[in-house]
């Protein structure tokens, strides 16, 4: 087991906006930077450092409430071999904007597991064209479940993860289509099911 006692810092800036009928952020951008320092003096297994960056841009597109979402993210870790943090470039879950230090902090290459491409260095690039398909805004009777909307996205993902040197084998890419539904559970908890 690795002990990691760390000093962490994070910074997030966003101008991204959503509106009443938005299926995601529709315009603006967001930038997130975070860093971690895990010195042996604090009781860590070894001394290590990490830095993570995530940049996103949202451009309005057709039809109304459609959006072109672009994202670039990278992570790097260095230090004593037994304590260096590992990052994954794969994964299908959307990394949330903001600071994260987990293995899947930047990973979003749909169709690959987080651990399929992992290392001390990782990068990921994503492009999504998101379109609303239907506005339902109904539930079944008084059940505490409401189907708000159905939307789709065409996506292209690319990235890589490596530890000692970048190679062709460290690269991953995918493209496809996602179908999602926005629901409200318990009259107040919004969720997106993909």
Coordinates of N, CA, C and O in Angstrom, one line a residue:
X1 N 0.8 -1.2 0.0 CA 0.0 0.0 0.0 C 0.9 1.2 0.0 O 1.9 1.3 0.6
X2 N 0.4 2.2 -0.7 CA 1.1 3.5 -0.8 C 0.5 4.5 0.2 O -0.7 4.7 0.1
X3 N 1.3 5.1 1.1 CA 0.8 6.2 1.9 C 1.1 7.5 1.1 O 2.3 7.7 0.7
X4 N 0.1 8.3 1.0 CA 0.3 9.6 0.3 C -0.3 10.7 1.2 O -1.5 10.9 1.2
X5 N 0.5 11.4 1.9 CA 0.1 12.6 2.6 C 0.6 13.8 1.8 O 1.8 13.9 1.6
X6 N -0.3 14.6 1.4 CA 0.1 15.6 0.4 C -0.4 17.0 0.7 O -1.4 17.2 1.5
X7 N 0.2 18.0 0.1 CA -0.3 19.4 0.1 C -0.8 19.5 -1.3 O -0.2 19.2 -2.3
X8 N -2.1 20.0 -1.4 CA -2.7 20.1 -2.7 C -3.2 21.6 -2.9 O -3.6 22.2 -2.0
X9 N -3.2 22.0 -4.2 CA -3.8 23.3 -4.5 C -4.5 23.1 -5.8 O -4.2 22.3 -6.7
X10 N -5.6 23.9 -6.0 CA -6.4 23.9 -7.2 C -6.9 25.2 -7.6 O -7.2 26.1 -6.7
X11 N -7.2 25.5 -8.8 CA -7.7 26.7 -9.3 C -8.6 26.4 -10.5 O -8.3 25.6 -11.4
X12 N -9.8 27.0 -10.5 CA -10.8 26.8 -11.6 C -11.4 28.1 -12.0 O -11.7 28.9 -11.1
X13 N -11.4 28.4 -13.3 CA -12.1 29.6 -13.8 C -13.0 29.2 -14.9 O -12.7 28.4 -15.7
X14 N -14.2 29.7 -14.9 CA -15.2 29.3 -15.9 C -16.1 30.5 -16.3 O -16.4 31.4 -15.5
X15 N -16.3 30.6 -17.6 CA -17.3 31.5 -18.2 C -18.4 30.7 -18.9 O -19.3 31.3 -19.5
X16 N -18.4 29.4 -18.7 CA -19.4 28.5 -19.4 C -20.8 28.7 -18.8 O -20.9 28.9 -17.6
X17 N -21.8 28.8 -19.7 CA -23.1 29.1 -19.2 C -24.1 28.0 -19.7 O -23.9 27.4 -20.8
X18 N -25.1 27.8 -18.9 CA -26.3 26.9 -19.3 C -27.5 27.7 -19.2 O -27.6 28.7 -18.4
X19 N -28.6 27.3 -19.9 CA -29.8 28.0 -19.9 C -30.9 27.0 -19.6 O -30.7 25.8 -19.5
X20 N -32.2 27.5 -19.6 CA -33.3 26.6 -19.2 C -33.5 25.4 -20.0 O -33.8 24.3 -19.5
X21 N -33.2 25.4 -21.3 CA -33.4 24.3 -22.2 C -32.0 23.7 -22.6 O -31.9 23.0 -23.6
X22 N -30.9 24.0 -21.9 CA -29.6 23.5 -22.3 C -29.5 22.0 -22.0 O -30.0 21.5 -21.0
X23 N -28.7 21.3 -22.9 CA -28.4 19.9 -22.6 C -27.0 19.8 -22.1 O -26.6 18.7 -21.6
X24 N -26.2 20.9 -22.1 CA -24.9 20.9 -21.5 C -24.5 22.4 -21.5 O -25.3 23.3 -21.9
X25 N -23.4 22.8 -21.1 CA -22.9 24.2 -21.2 C -23.0 24.5 -22.7 O -22.6 23.7 -23.5
X26 N -23.4 25.7 -23.0 CA -23.7 26.1 -24.4 C -22.7 27.1 -24.9 O -22.4 27.1 -26.1
X27 N -22.1 27.9 -24.1 CA -21.1 28.9 -24.6 C -20.2 29.2 -23.4 O -20.5 29.1 -22.3
X28 N -19.0 29.7 -23.8 CA -18.0 30.0 -22.8 C -16.9 29.0 -22.7 O -16.7 28.1 -23.6
X29 N -16.1 29.1 -21.7 CA -14.9 28.2 -21.5 C -14.7 27.9 -20.0 O -15.2 28.7 -19.2
X30 N -13.9 26.9 -19.7 CA -13.5 26.7 -18.4 C -12.0 26.2 -18.4 O -11.6 25.5 -19.3
X31 N -11.3 26.5 -17.3 CA -9.9 26.1 -17.2 C -9.7 25.7 -15.7 O -10.2 26.3 -14.8
X32 N -9.1 24.5 -15.6 CA -8.8 24.0 -14.2 C -7.4 23.5 -14.1 O -6.9 22.8 -15.0
X33 N -6.7 24.0 -13.1 CA -5.3 23.6 -12.8 C -5.2 23.1 -11.4 O -5.8 23.7 -10.5
X34 N -4.5 22.0 -11.2 CA -4.3 21.5 -9.8 C -2.9 20.9 -9.7 O -2.4 20.4 -10.7
X35 N -2.4 20.9 -8.5 CA -1.1 20.3 -8.2 C -1.1 19.6 -6.9 O -1.9 19.9 -6.0
X36 N -0.1 18.7 -6.7 CA 0.0 17.9 -5.5 C 1.5 17.7 -5.2 O 2.3 17.4 -6.1
X37 N 1.8 17.9 -3.9 CA 3.2 17.6 -3.5 C 3.1 16.7 -2.3 O 2.5 17.0 -1.3
X38 N 3.7 15.5 -2.5 CA 3.7 14.5 -1.4 C 5.1 14.2 -0.9 O 5.7 13.3 -1.4
X39 N 5.6 15.0 0.0 CA 7.0 14.7 0.5 C 7.0 13.6 1.6 O 6.1 13.4 2.3
X40 N 8.2 13.0 1.6 CA 8.4 12.0 2.7 C 8.3 12.6 4.1 O 7.9 11.9 5.0
X41 N 8.6 13.9 4.2 CA 8.6 14.5 5.5 C 7.2 14.6 6.1 O 7.0 14.7 7.3
X42 N 6.2 14.4 5.3 CA 4.8 14.4 5.8 C 4.3 13.0 6.0 O 3.2 12.8 6.4
X43 N 5.2 12.0 5.8 CA 4.8 10.6 6.0 C 4.4 9.8 4.8 O 3.9 8.7 4.9
X44 N 4.7 10.4 3.6 CA 4.4 9.6 2.4 C 5.4 8.5 2.2 O 6.5 8.5 2.7
X45 N 5.0 7.5 1.4 CA 5.9 6.4 1.0 C 7.2 6.9 0.4 O 8.2 6.4 0.6
X46 N 7.0 7.9 -0.5 CA 8.2 8.5 -1.1 C 7.8 9.9 -1.6 O 6.6 10.3 -1.5
X47 N 8.7 10.7 -2.0 CA 8.4 12.1 -2.4 C 8.0 12.1 -3.9 O 8.6 11.4 -4.7
X48 N 6.9 12.7 -4.2 CA 6.4 12.8 -5.5 C 5.6 14.1 -5.7 O 5.2 14.8 -4.7
X49 N 5.4 14.5 -7.0 CA 4.7 15.7 -7.3 C 3.8 15.4 -8.5 O 4.1 14.5 -9.3
X50 N 2.7 16.1 -8.7 CA 1.8 15.9 -9.8 C 1.2 17.2 -10.2 O 1.0 18.1 -9.3
X51 N 0.9 17.4 -11.5 CA 0.1 18.6 -12.0 C -0.9 18.1 -13.0 O -0.6 17.2 -13.8
X52 N -2.1 18.7 -12.9 CA -3.2 18.3 -13.8 C -3.8 19.6 -14.4 O -4.0 20.6 -13.7
X53 N -4.1 19.6 -15.7 CA -4.7 20.7 -16.4 C -5.8 20.2 -17.2 O -5.8 19.2 -17.8
X54 N -6.9 21.0 -17.3 CA -8.1 20.7 -18.0 C -8.7 22.0 -18.6 O -9.0 22.9 -17.9
X55 N -8.8 22.0 -20.0 CA -9.3 23.2 -20.7 C -10.5 22.8 -21.5 O -10.4 21.8 -22.3
X56 N -11.6 23.5 -21.4 CA -12.8 23.2 -22.2 C -13.4 24.4 -22.8 O -13.3 25.5 -22.2
X57 N -14.0 24.3 -24.0 CA -14.6 25.4 -24.7 C -16.0 24.9 -25.3 O -16.1 23.7 -25.7
X58 N -17.0 25.7 -25.2 CA -18.3 25.4 -25.6 C -18.8 26.4 -26.6 O -18.8 27.6 -26.3
X59 N -19.1 26.0 -27.9 CA -19.5 26.8 -28.9 C -20.9 26.5 -29.4 O -21.2 25.4 -29.7
X60 N -21.8 27.5 -29.4 CA -23.2 27.3 -29.8 C -23.2 26.7 -31.2 O -22.4 27.2 -32.1
X61 N -24.1 25.8 -31.5 CA -24.2 25.2 -32.8 C -25.7 25.0 -33.2 O -26.6 25.2 -32.3
X62 N -26.0 24.6 -34.4 CA -27.3 24.3 -34.8 C -27.7 22.9 -34.5 O -26.7 22.0 -34.5
X63 N -28.9 22.5 -34.2 CA -30.1 23.4 -34.0 C -30.0 24.2 -32.7 O -28.9 24.1 -32.0
X64 N -31.0 24.9 -32.4 CA -31.0 25.7 -31.1 C -30.7 24.8 -30.0 O -31.2 23.7 -29.9
X65 N -29.8 25.2 -29.1 CA -29.3 24.5 -27.9 C -28.4 23.3 -28.3 O -28.0 22.6 -27.4
X66 N -28.0 23.3 -29.6 CA -26.9 22.4 -29.9 C -25.6 23.0 -29.5 O -25.5 24.2 -29.3
X67 N -24.5 22.2 -29.4 CA -23.3 22.7 -28.9 C -22.1 21.9 -29.4 O -22.2 20.7 -29.6
X68 N -21.0 22.6 -29.8 CA -19.8 21.9 -30.1 C -18.9 22.0 -28.8 O -18.6 23.2 -28.4
X69 N -18.6 20.9 -28.2 CA -17.8 20.9 -26.9 C -16.4 20.4 -27.2 O -16.3 19.3 -27.8
X70 N -15.4 21.2 -26.9 CA -14.0 20.8 -27.1 C -13.3 20.7 -25.8 O -13.5 21.6 -24.9
X71 N -12.4 19.8 -25.7 CA -11.7 19.6 -24.4 C -10.2 19.1 -24.6 O -10.0 18.2 -25.5
X72 N -9.3 19.6 -23.9 CA -7.9 19.1 -23.9 C -7.5 19.0 -22.4 O -7.8 19.9 -21.6
X73 N -6.9 17.9 -22.0 CA -6.5 17.7 -20.6 C -5.1 17.0 -20.6 O -4.9 16.2 -21.5
X74 N -4.4 17.3 -19.6 CA -3.1 16.6 -19.4 C -2.7 16.5 -17.9 O -3.2 17.2 -17.1
X75 N -1.9 15.4 -17.6 CA -1.5 15.2 -16.3 C 0.0 14.7 -16.3 O 0.3 14.0 -17.2
X76 N 0.7 15.1 -15.3 CA 2.1 14.6 -15.2 C 2.5 14.4 -13.8 O 2.0 15.2 -12.9
X77 N 3.2 13.3 -13.5 CA 3.7 13.0 -12.1 C 5.1 12.6 -12.2 O 5.6 12.0 -13.1
X78 N 5.9 13.0 -11.2 CA 7.3 12.6 -11.1 C 7.7 12.5 -9.6 O 7.0 13.0 -8.8
X79 N 8.9 11.9 -9.4 CA 9.4 11.7 -8.1 C 9.9 10.3 -7.9 O 10.3 9.6 -8.8
X80 N 9.9 9.8 -6.6 CA 10.3 8.5 -6.3 C 9.4 7.5 -6.9 O 8.2 7.6 -6.9
X81 N 10.0 6.5 -7.6 CA 9.3 5.5 -8.4 C 8.1 4.8 -7.6 O 7.1 4.6 -8.2
X82 N 8.3 4.5 -6.3 CA 7.3 3.8 -5.6 C 6.1 4.7 -5.2 O 5.1 4.2 -4.8
X83 N 6.3 6.0 -5.3 CA 5.2 6.9 -4.9 C 4.6 7.7 -6.0 O 3.7 8.5 -5.8
X84 N 5.1 7.6 -7.2 CA 4.6 8.4 -8.3 C 3.2 8.1 -8.7 O 2.8 6.9 -8.8
X85 N 2.3 9.0 -8.8 CA 0.9 8.9 -9.1 C 0.8 8.4 -10.6 O 1.5 8.8 -11.4
X86 N -0.2 7.5 -10.8 CA -0.5 7.0 -12.2 C -1.8 7.6 -12.7 O -2.8 7.7 -11.9
X87 N -1.9 8.0 -13.9 CA -3.1 8.6 -14.5 C -3.6 7.7 -15.7 O -2.7 7.2 -16.4
X88 N -4.9 7.6 -15.8 CA -5.4 6.9 -17.0 C -6.0 7.8 -18.0 O -6.6 8.8 -17.7
X89 N -5.8 7.5 -19.3 CA -6.3 8.3 -20.4 C -7.6 7.8 -20.8 O -8.4 8.5 -21.4
X90 N -7.9 6.5 -20.6 CA -9.2 5.9 -21.1 C -10.3 6.2 -20.1 O -10.1 6.9 -19.1
X91 N -11.5 5.6 -20.4 CA -12.6 5.8 -19.5 C -13.8 6.3 -20.3 O -13.6 7.1 -21.3
X92 N -15.0 6.0 -19.8 CA -16.2 6.5 -20.5 C -17.0 7.5 -19.7 O -17.9 8.1 -20.2
X93 N -16.7 7.6 -18.4 CA -17.4 8.6 -17.6 C -16.9 10.0 -17.9 O -15.7 10.2 -18.1
X94 N -17.8 11.0 -17.9 CA -17.3 12.3 -18.1 C -16.6 12.9 -16.9 O -17.1 12.9 -15.8
X95 N -15.3 13.3 -17.0 CA -14.6 13.9 -15.9 C -15.3 15.2 -15.6 O -15.6 16.0 -16.5
X96 N -15.6 15.5 -14.4 CA -16.3 16.7 -14.0 C -15.3 17.8 -14.0 O -14.1 17.7 -13.7
X97 N -15.8 19.0 -14.4 CA -15.0 20.2 -14.3 C -14.6 20.5 -12.9 O -15.3 20.2 -12.0
X98 N -13.4 20.9 -12.7 CA -12.9 21.2 -11.3 C -11.7 20.4 -11.1 O -11.1 19.7 -11.9
X99 N -11.2 20.4 -9.8 CA -10.0 19.7 -9.5 C -10.2 18.3 -9.1 O -11.2 18.0 -8.4
X100 N -9.3 17.4 -9.5 CA -9.4 16.0 -9.1 C -8.0 15.4 -9.1 O -7.1 15.9 -9.9
X101 N -7.7 14.5 -8.2 CA -6.4 13.9 -8.2 C -6.5 12.4 -8.4 O -5.5 11.7 -8.1
X102 N -7.6 11.9 -8.8 CA -7.8 10.4 -8.9 C -7.1 9.9 -10.2 O -6.7 10.7 -11.0
X103 N -7.0 8.6 -10.3 CA -6.4 8.0 -11.5 C -7.1 8.4 -12.8 O -6.5 8.5 -13.8
X104 N -8.5 8.6 -12.7 CA -9.2 9.0 -13.9 C -9.5 10.5 -14.0 O -10.5 10.9 -14.5
X105 N -8.6 11.3 -13.4 CA -8.7 12.8 -13.4 C -8.9 13.4 -14.7 O -9.7 14.4 -14.9
X106 N -8.3 12.9 -15.8 CA -8.4 13.5 -17.1 C -9.0 12.5 -18.1 O -9.4 12.9 -19.2
X107 N -9.1 11.2 -17.8 CA -9.4 10.2 -18.8 C -10.8 10.3 -19.3 O -11.8 10.5 -18.6
X108 N -10.9 10.4 -20.6 CA -12.2 10.3 -21.3 C -11.9 9.9 -22.8 O -11.9 10.7 -23.7
X109 N -11.6 8.6 -23.0 CA -11.5 8.0 -24.3 C -12.5 6.9 -24.3 O -12.2 5.8 -23.8
X110 N -13.7 7.2 -24.8 CA -14.8 6.2 -24.7 C -14.4 4.9 -25.4 O -13.8 5.0 -26.5
X111 N -14.9 3.8 -24.8 CA -14.6 2.5 -25.4 C -13.4 1.8 -24.8 O -13.1 0.7 -25.1
X112 N -12.6 2.5 -23.9 CA -11.4 2.0 -23.3 C -11.6 2.1 -21.8 O -12.1 3.2 -21.3
X113 N -11.1 1.1 -21.0 CA -11.1 1.3 -19.5 C -10.0 2.3 -19.1 O -9.1 2.5 -19.8
X114 N -10.2 2.8 -17.9 CA -9.2 3.8 -17.4 C -7.8 3.2 -17.4 O -6.9 3.8 -17.7
X115 N -7.7 1.9 -16.9 CA -6.5 1.3 -16.8 C -5.9 0.8 -18.1 O -4.7 0.3 -18.2
X116 N -6.6 0.8 -19.2 CA -6.1 0.4 -20.5 C -4.9 1.2 -21.0 O -4.0 0.7 -21.7
X117 N -4.9 2.5 -20.7 CA -3.8 3.4 -21.1 C -3.5 4.2 -19.8 O -4.3 5.1 -19.5
X118 N -2.5 3.8 -19.1 CA -2.2 4.6 -17.9 C -0.7 4.7 -17.7 O 0.1 3.9 -18.2
X119 N -0.3 5.8 -17.0 CA 1.1 6.0 -16.8 C 1.3 7.3 -16.0 O 0.3 7.9 -15.6
X120 N 2.5 7.7 -15.8 CA 2.8 8.9 -15.0 C 2.5 10.2 -15.8 O 2.3 11.2 -15.2
X121 N 2.4 10.0 -17.1 CA 2.0 11.2 -18.0 C 0.8 10.7 -18.8 O 0.8 9.6 -19.3
X122 N -0.1 11.6 -19.0 CA -1.3 11.3 -19.8 C -1.9 12.6 -20.4 O -1.8 13.6 -19.8
X123 N -2.5 12.4 -21.6 CA -3.2 13.5 -22.3 C -4.4 13.0 -22.9 O -4.5 11.8 -23.2
X124 N -5.5 13.8 -23.0 CA -6.7 13.4 -23.7 C -7.3 14.6 -24.4 O -7.2 15.8 -23.9
X125 N -7.8 14.4 -25.6 CA -8.5 15.4 -26.4 C -9.9 14.9 -26.8 O -10.0 13.7 -27.2
X126 N -10.9 15.7 -26.7 CA -12.3 15.3 -27.0 C -13.0 16.4 -27.8 O -12.8 17.6 -27.5
X127 N -13.8 16.0 -28.7 CA -14.7 16.8 -29.5 C -16.0 16.2 -29.6 O -16.2 15.0 -29.9
X128 N -17.1 16.9 -29.1 CA -18.4 16.4 -29.1 C -19.3 17.4 -29.8 O -19.2 18.6 -29.6
X129 N -20.2 16.9 -30.7 CA -21.3 17.7 -31.3 C -22.6 17.2 -30.6 O -23.0 16.1 -30.9
X130 N -23.1 18.0 -29.7 CA -24.3 17.6 -28.9 C -25.6 18.3 -29.5 O -25.6 19.5 -29.7
X131 N -26.6 17.5 -29.6 CA -27.9 18.0 -30.2 C -29.1 17.5 -29.3 O -29.1 16.3 -29.0
X132 N -30.0 18.4 -29.0 CA -31.2 17.9 -28.4 C -32.1 17.2 -29.4 O -32.2 17.5 -30.5
X133 N -32.7 16.0 -28.9 CA -33.5 15.2 -29.8 C -35.0 15.4 -29.5 O -35.9 15.4 -30.4
X134 N -35.3 15.5 -28.2 CA -36.7 15.6 -27.8 C -36.8 16.2 -26.4 O -36.0 15.9 -25.5
X135 N -37.8 17.0 -26.2 CA -38.1 17.6 -24.8 C -39.4 16.9 -24.3 O -40.5 17.2 -24.8
X136 N -39.3 16.0 -23.4 CA -40.4 15.3 -22.9 C -41.1 16.0 -21.7 O -42.3 16.3 -21.7
X137 N -40.2 16.3 -20.7 CA -40.7 17.1 -19.5 C -41.9 16.5 -18.9 O -42.9 17.2 -18.6
X138 N -42.0 15.2 -18.7 CA -43.1 14.5 -18.1 C -42.6 13.4 -17.2 O -41.6 12.8 -17.4
X139 N -43.5 13.0 -16.3 CA -43.3 11.8 -15.5 C -44.5 10.9 -15.5 O -45.5 11.2 -16.3
X140 N -44.5 9.9 -14.8 CA -45.6 8.9 -14.7 C -46.4 9.2 -13.5 O -46.0 8.9 -12.4
X141 N -47.6 9.8 -13.6 CA -48.4 10.1 -12.5 C -47.7 11.0 -11.5 O -47.1 12.0 -11.8
X142 N -47.7 10.5 -10.2 CA -47.0 11.3 -9.1 C -45.7 10.6 -8.7 O -45.1 10.9 -7.7
X143 N -45.2 9.7 -9.5 CA -43.9 9.0 -9.2 C -42.8 10.1 -9.2 O -42.9 11.0 -10.0
X144 N -41.9 10.0 -8.3 CA -40.8 11.0 -8.2 C -39.7 10.8 -9.2 O -38.5 10.8 -8.9
X145 N -40.1 10.7 -10.5 CA -39.2 10.5 -11.6 C -39.7 11.3 -12.8 O -40.8 11.0 -13.2
X146 N -38.9 12.2 -13.3 CA -39.3 13.0 -14.5 C -38.3 12.8 -15.6 O -37.1 12.9 -15.3
X147 N -38.8 12.6 -16.8 CA -37.9 12.5 -18.0 C -37.9 13.9 -18.6 O -39.0 14.4 -19.1
X148 N -36.8 14.6 -18.5 CA -36.7 16.0 -19.0 C -36.5 16.1 -20.5 O -37.2 16.7 -21.2
X149 N -35.4 15.4 -20.9 CA -35.0 15.5 -22.4 C -34.2 14.3 -22.8 O -33.7 13.6 -22.0
X150 N -34.2 14.1 -24.1 CA -33.3 13.1 -24.7 C -32.4 13.9 -25.7 O -32.9 14.7 -26.5
X151 N -31.1 13.5 -25.7 CA -30.2 14.2 -26.6 C -29.1 13.2 -27.0 O -28.9 12.2 -26.4
X152 N -28.5 13.6 -28.1 CA -27.4 12.7 -28.7 C -26.1 13.5 -28.9 O -26.1 14.7 -28.9
X153 N -25.1 12.8 -29.1 CA -23.8 13.4 -29.4 C -22.9 12.5 -30.3 O -22.9 11.3 -30.1
X154 N -22.3 13.2 -31.3 CA -21.3 12.5 -32.1 C -20.0 12.9 -31.4 O -19.8 14.1 -31.1
X155 N -19.1 12.0 -31.2 CA -17.8 12.3 -30.5 C -16.6 11.7 -31.2 O -16.7 10.7 -31.9
X156 N -15.5 12.3 -30.9 CA -14.2 11.8 -31.3 C -13.2 12.1 -30.1 O -13.2 13.2 -29.6
X157 N -12.6 11.0 -29.7 CA -11.6 11.1 -28.5 C -10.3 10.6 -29.0 O -10.2 9.7 -29.8
X158 N -9.2 11.2 -28.4 CA -7.9 10.7 -28.6 C -7.0 11.0 -27.4 O -7.3 12.0 -26.7
X159 N -6.0 10.2 -27.2 CA -5.2 10.4 -26.0 C -4.1 9.4 -25.9 O -4.0 8.5 -26.7
X160 N -3.3 9.5 -24.9 CA -2.2 8.6 -24.6 C -1.8 8.7 -23.2 O -2.0 9.7 -22.5
X161 N -1.1 7.6 -22.7 CA -0.6 7.6 -21.4 C 0.7 6.8 -21.4 O 0.8 5.8 -22.1
X162 N 1.8 7.2 -20.7 CA 3.1 6.6 -20.7 C 3.8 6.9 -19.5 O 3.5 7.8 -18.7
X163 N 4.9 6.2 -19.2 CA 5.7 6.4 -18.0 C 7.1 6.8 -18.3 O 7.5 7.9 -17.9
X164 N 7.8 6.1 -19.1 CA 9.2 6.4 -19.4 C 9.3 7.2 -20.7 O 10.0 8.2 -20.8
X165 N 8.6 6.8 -21.8 CA 8.7 7.5 -23.0 C 7.4 7.3 -23.8 O 6.8 6.2 -23.8
X166 N 7.1 8.3 -24.6 CA 5.9 8.3 -25.4 C 6.1 7.3 -26.6 O 7.1 7.5 -27.3
X167 N 5.2 6.4 -26.9 CA 5.4 5.5 -28.0 C 4.0 5.4 -28.8 O 3.0 5.8 -28.2
X168 N 4.1 4.9 -29.9 CA 2.8 4.7 -30.7 C 1.9 3.8 -30.0 O 0.7 3.9 -30.0
X169 N 2.4 2.8 -29.2 CA 1.5 1.8 -28.5 C 0.8 2.5 -27.3 O -0.2 2.0 -26.8
X170 N 1.2 3.7 -26.9 CA 0.6 4.4 -25.8 C -0.6 5.2 -26.2 O -1.4 5.7 -25.4
X171 N -0.9 5.3 -27.5 CA -2.0 6.1 -28.0 C -3.3 5.3 -28.1 O -3.3 4.1 -28.4
X172 N -4.4 6.0 -27.9 CA -5.7 5.4 -28.1 C -6.6 6.4 -28.7 O -6.4 7.6 -28.6
X173 N -7.6 6.0 -29.5 CA -8.6 6.9 -30.2 C -9.9 6.2 -30.3 O -9.9 4.9 -30.4
X174 N -11.0 6.9 -30.3 CA -12.3 6.3 -30.5 C -13.2 7.4 -31.1 O -13.0 8.6 -31.0
X175 N -14.3 6.9 -31.7 CA -15.3 7.8 -32.3 C -16.6 7.1 -32.2 O -16.7 5.9 -32.3
X176 N -17.7 7.8 -32.1 CA -19.0 7.2 -32.0 C -20.2 8.1 -31.8 O -20.0 9.3 -32.0
X177 N -21.3 7.5 -31.3 CA -22.5 8.2 -31.0 C -23.0 7.9 -29.6 O -22.9 6.7 -29.3
X178 N -23.4 8.8 -28.9 CA -24.0 8.6 -27.6 C -25.5 9.1 -27.6 O -25.8 10.1 -28.1
X179 N -26.3 8.3 -26.9 CA -27.7 8.7 -26.6 C -27.8 8.9 -25.1 O -27.5 8.0 -24.4
X180 N -28.4 10.1 -24.7 CA -28.5 10.4 -23.3 C -29.9 10.9 -23.0 O -30.6 11.4 -23.8
X181 N -30.3 10.7 -21.7 CA -31.5 11.2 -21.2 C -31.3 12.0 -19.9 O -30.6 11.5 -19.0
X182 N -31.9 13.2 -19.8 CA -31.8 13.9 -18.6 C -33.0 13.6 -17.8 O -34.2 13.7 -18.3
X183 N -32.9 13.2 -16.5 CA -34.0 12.8 -15.7 C -33.8 13.6 -14.4 O -32.8 14.1 -14.0
X184 N -35.0 13.8 -13.7 CA -35.0 14.4 -12.3 C -35.6 13.3 -11.4 O -36.7 12.9 -11.6
X185 N -34.8 13.0 -10.4 CA -35.2 12.0 -9.4 C -35.6 12.6 -8.1 O -34.9 13.6 -7.6
X186 N -36.7 12.2 -7.5 CA -37.1 12.7 -6.2 C -37.4 14.2 -6.3 O -37.3 14.9 -5.3
X187 N -37.9 14.6 -7.4 CA -38.4 16.0 -7.7 C -37.3 17.1 -7.6 O -37.5 18.2 -7.8
X188 N -36.0 16.7 -7.3 CA -35.0 17.7 -7.2 C -33.6 17.3 -7.6 O -32.7 18.1 -7.7
X189 N -33.3 16.0 -7.8 CA -31.9 15.6 -8.2 C -31.8 15.3 -9.7 O -32.3 14.3 -10.2
X190 N -31.1 16.2 -10.4 CA -30.9 16.0 -11.8 C -29.8 15.0 -12.1 O -28.8 15.0 -11.5
X191 N -30.1 14.1 -13.1 CA -29.1 13.1 -13.5 C -29.1 13.0 -15.0 O -30.2 13.2 -15.6
X192 N -28.0 12.6 -15.6 CA -27.9 12.3 -17.0 C -27.6 10.9 -17.2 O -26.5 10.4 -16.7
X193 N -28.4 10.1 -17.9 CA -28.2 8.7 -18.1 C -27.7 8.5 -19.6 O -28.4 9.0 -20.5
X194 N -26.6 7.9 -19.8 CA -26.0 7.8 -21.1 C -25.9 6.3 -21.5 O -25.4 5.5 -20.7

